[in-house]
Amino acid sequence: MSNVRDLYDRIWERKLADPVRPPPPNTRLAVGAAAVERYRGGLLLDVGCGDGTLALLVARGFDAVYGVELSVGAARRAASRGMIVAVADLDRALLPYQDCSVDLVTCLDVIEHVLDPRHLLRQIARVLRPGGHCIVSTPNVRYWRHLRRLALGGRFPRTSSDAEGYDGGHLHYFTFPDIEELLGEAGLQPVARFGTYGSRGRRLPPHLRGCPPLQELLATGLFVVARRDG
């Protein structure tokens, strides 16, 4: 575990030294914050909360915002922004929350980092109350530039912009159907999908951009919203 924590401590040491800026439009945090606005109220848990930027953007809409983070430095920054943060290794520990205790869970670009995505999603399903929602995002390995790199260049896609580790510590690679299948296995019903887009995708009208075949090729990052029914 220490090697994994060292990796993410190095990543966050660099990121925490950068000037604090609002997330640019059409990035993971900006799109995630907009999605959260549709599910306001109650308790929000951000799994893999990083430095608490998401909480800073959406906290006013919730009674409390909780977070789980591996990096101690990032967790301290998140706590300074008003989050109630637990430091935990998602590969080794259960989420430190009671069953059916949370109204909304966000898990933004975390699932590709854990050893067992099924375990993570089962834990998210456990802590969600019936009728609660989760929002999961991850890089889209079916993005057309990644396919071109593999098909024409003979190189596997790199889906992280972090320089530390191999591909920023990404262990798994997903498409929209992959995430929807994993959510279903965990007892969560997918109800919506959308993405972040590069310049070509942003030029398309929204009704075309949301067409599943185009969405799966043009989205750089994928988001799936799921509901716990029972």
XYZ file of C-alpha atoms in Angstrom:
230
model
C 0.000 0.000 0.000
C 2.841 2.424 0.767
C 4.007 2.394 -2.870
C 0.497 3.267 -4.072
C 0.119 6.016 -1.496
C 3.556 7.377 -2.399
C 2.474 7.607 -6.038
C -0.643 9.618 -5.258
C 1.169 11.738 -2.694
C 3.642 12.699 -5.447
C 0.831 13.514 -7.848
C -0.955 15.657 -5.274
C 2.226 17.358 -4.087
C 2.594 18.756 -7.602
C -1.076 19.615 -8.031
C -1.399 21.312 -4.653
C 1.514 23.586 -5.540
C -0.320 24.932 -8.600
C -2.369 28.145 -8.327
C -6.015 27.563 -7.410
C -8.253 28.177 -10.420
C -11.878 27.315 -11.267
C -12.074 24.173 -13.407
C -12.272 25.022 -17.125
C -15.568 24.292 -18.940
C -16.075 20.785 -20.303
C -13.593 19.245 -17.873
C -14.358 16.416 -15.468
C -14.965 18.672 -12.456
C -17.012 21.256 -14.348
C -19.246 18.612 -15.938
C -19.458 16.681 -12.671
C -20.504 19.787 -10.728
C -23.228 20.539 -13.289
C -24.508 16.957 -12.982
C -24.587 17.182 -9.190
C -26.874 20.228 -9.397
C -29.701 17.947 -10.583
C -29.590 15.861 -7.392
C -29.366 18.466 -4.630
C -30.238 17.825 -1.011
C -29.214 15.540 1.833
C -25.719 14.086 2.133
C -23.134 13.984 -0.654
C -20.179 11.589 -0.563
C -17.319 12.214 -2.992
C -15.271 9.012 -3.331
C -11.720 9.935 -4.287
C -12.382 13.566 -3.433
C -8.853 14.841 -4.106
C -8.396 18.404 -2.885
C -12.109 19.049 -2.430
C -12.669 21.146 -5.547
C -15.993 19.471 -6.287
C -17.222 20.173 -2.760
C -16.237 23.800 -3.137
C -18.442 24.030 -6.242
C -21.548 22.248 -4.943
C -21.545 22.330 -1.121
C -24.368 24.874 -0.837
C -26.818 22.361 -2.242
C -26.297 19.738 0.492
C -26.658 19.367 4.246
C -23.103 18.007 4.433
C -20.380 16.919 2.013
C -18.207 13.918 2.911
C -15.108 12.701 1.127
C -12.776 9.709 0.981
C -9.210 10.196 -0.228
C -5.947 8.220 -0.172
C -3.510 11.166 -0.273
C -3.102 12.822 3.120
C -2.060 16.122 1.543
C -5.096 16.234 -0.731
C -7.380 15.244 2.165
C -6.062 18.109 4.276
C -6.794 20.581 1.483
C -10.292 19.118 1.085
C -10.949 19.429 4.828
C -9.866 23.070 4.703
C -12.592 23.586 2.105
C -15.317 22.332 4.416
C -15.442 18.627 3.554
C -15.656 15.940 6.223
C -12.837 13.718 4.955
C -11.748 10.182 5.761
C -8.326 8.976 4.607
C -8.726 5.432 3.294
C -7.299 3.040 0.720
C -10.207 2.030 -1.516
C -8.430 -1.217 -2.412
C -8.208 -2.399 1.196
C -10.943 -0.736 3.226
C -14.707 -0.567 3.193
C -16.189 2.873 2.746
C -16.377 4.181 6.331
C -20.108 4.965 6.219
C -23.235 3.146 7.310
C -25.541 1.283 4.966
C -28.184 3.434 3.247
C -26.763 6.647 4.741
C -25.929 8.813 1.707
C -28.190 10.533 -0.837
C -25.665 11.072 -3.643
C -22.256 9.541 -4.348
C -19.802 11.000 -6.838
C -16.842 8.939 -8.031
C -15.040 11.001 -10.657
C -12.141 9.375 -12.485
C -11.400 6.979 -9.633
C -12.660 3.599 -10.844
C -9.772 3.240 -13.307
C -7.294 3.464 -10.395
C -8.615 0.714 -8.091
C -7.689 -2.955 -8.223
C -11.286 -4.228 -8.090
C -13.909 -1.931 -9.654
C -16.697 -4.349 -8.677
C -15.786 -4.028 -4.997
C -15.802 -0.228 -5.235
C -19.236 -0.107 -6.882
C -20.697 -2.598 -4.390
C -19.499 -0.329 -1.599
C -21.089 2.678 -3.277
C -24.359 0.752 -3.635
C -24.204 -0.246 0.035
C -23.940 3.292 1.396
C -26.565 4.758 -0.952
C -30.088 5.057 0.384
C -32.878 3.541 -1.746
C -33.721 6.106 -4.394
C -30.263 7.662 -4.106
C -27.985 8.224 -7.090
C -24.332 7.870 -7.950
C -22.366 9.636 -10.671
C -19.353 7.736 -12.019
C -16.871 9.124 -14.530
C -13.781 7.686 -16.183
C -11.733 8.251 -19.354
C -13.398 6.768 -22.442
C -11.050 4.273 -24.070
C -13.299 4.208 -27.154
C -12.571 7.891 -27.913
C -11.662 8.076 -31.592
C -8.120 9.376 -31.015
C -7.405 6.399 -28.754
C -8.708 4.003 -31.397
C -6.543 5.670 -34.041
C -3.471 5.402 -31.807
C -4.108 1.693 -31.317
C -5.172 0.829 -34.875
C -2.721 2.964 -36.820
C 0.101 3.610 -34.417
C 0.168 0.212 -32.733
C 0.325 1.866 -29.290
C -2.138 1.424 -26.450
C -3.919 4.659 -25.485
C -2.702 6.775 -22.595
C -5.716 8.193 -20.809
C -4.060 10.200 -18.012
C -2.340 13.569 -18.235
C -0.380 12.893 -15.033
C 3.334 12.327 -15.574
C 3.829 10.246 -12.441
C 3.549 6.474 -12.621
C 2.540 4.533 -15.738
C -0.431 6.347 -17.287
C -0.966 8.211 -14.019
C -1.702 4.991 -12.171
C -4.571 3.861 -14.404
C -5.154 0.125 -14.089
C -8.358 -0.347 -16.123
C -9.911 1.069 -19.272
C -13.648 1.426 -19.880
C -16.375 2.262 -22.370
C -19.924 3.395 -21.600
C -21.330 -0.178 -21.777
C -18.542 -1.441 -19.478
C -19.466 1.023 -16.718
C -23.201 0.437 -17.158
C -22.679 -3.322 -16.878
C -20.576 -2.971 -13.719
C -23.149 -0.664 -12.142
C -25.905 -3.151 -12.927
C -23.904 -5.979 -11.338
C -23.622 -3.865 -8.174
C -27.407 -3.428 -8.000
C -27.469 0.091 -9.439
C -29.728 1.031 -12.360
C -28.082 3.275 -14.996
C -30.415 6.163 -15.817
C -28.298 8.654 -17.809
C -25.026 8.935 -19.705
C -23.109 11.932 -21.029
C -19.515 12.941 -21.568
C -16.776 15.517 -21.849
C -15.795 16.417 -25.385
C -12.855 17.580 -27.443
C -13.133 20.321 -30.036
C -14.742 18.088 -32.690
C -17.415 16.826 -30.334
C -18.226 20.310 -29.066
C -18.889 21.514 -32.612
C -21.735 19.018 -33.073
C -25.317 19.957 -32.108
C -26.270 18.453 -28.715
C -28.805 16.021 -30.217
C -26.095 14.508 -32.422
C -23.442 14.577 -29.713
C -25.775 12.561 -27.471
C -26.477 9.910 -30.123
C -24.960 6.721 -28.610
C -22.658 5.702 -31.497
C -21.275 9.242 -31.841
C -21.157 9.740 -28.088
C -19.063 6.620 -27.623
C -16.549 7.791 -30.234
C -16.421 11.529 -29.485
C -16.517 11.654 -25.683
C -13.057 12.000 -24.159
C -14.457 11.182 -20.732
C -17.644 9.307 -19.898
C -20.213 9.875 -17.153
C -22.924 7.422 -16.083
C -25.632 8.222 -13.522
C -27.216 5.289 -11.724
C -29.959 4.901 -9.110
C -30.304 2.474 -6.230
C -33.851 1.171 -6.445
C -34.056 -1.248 -3.543
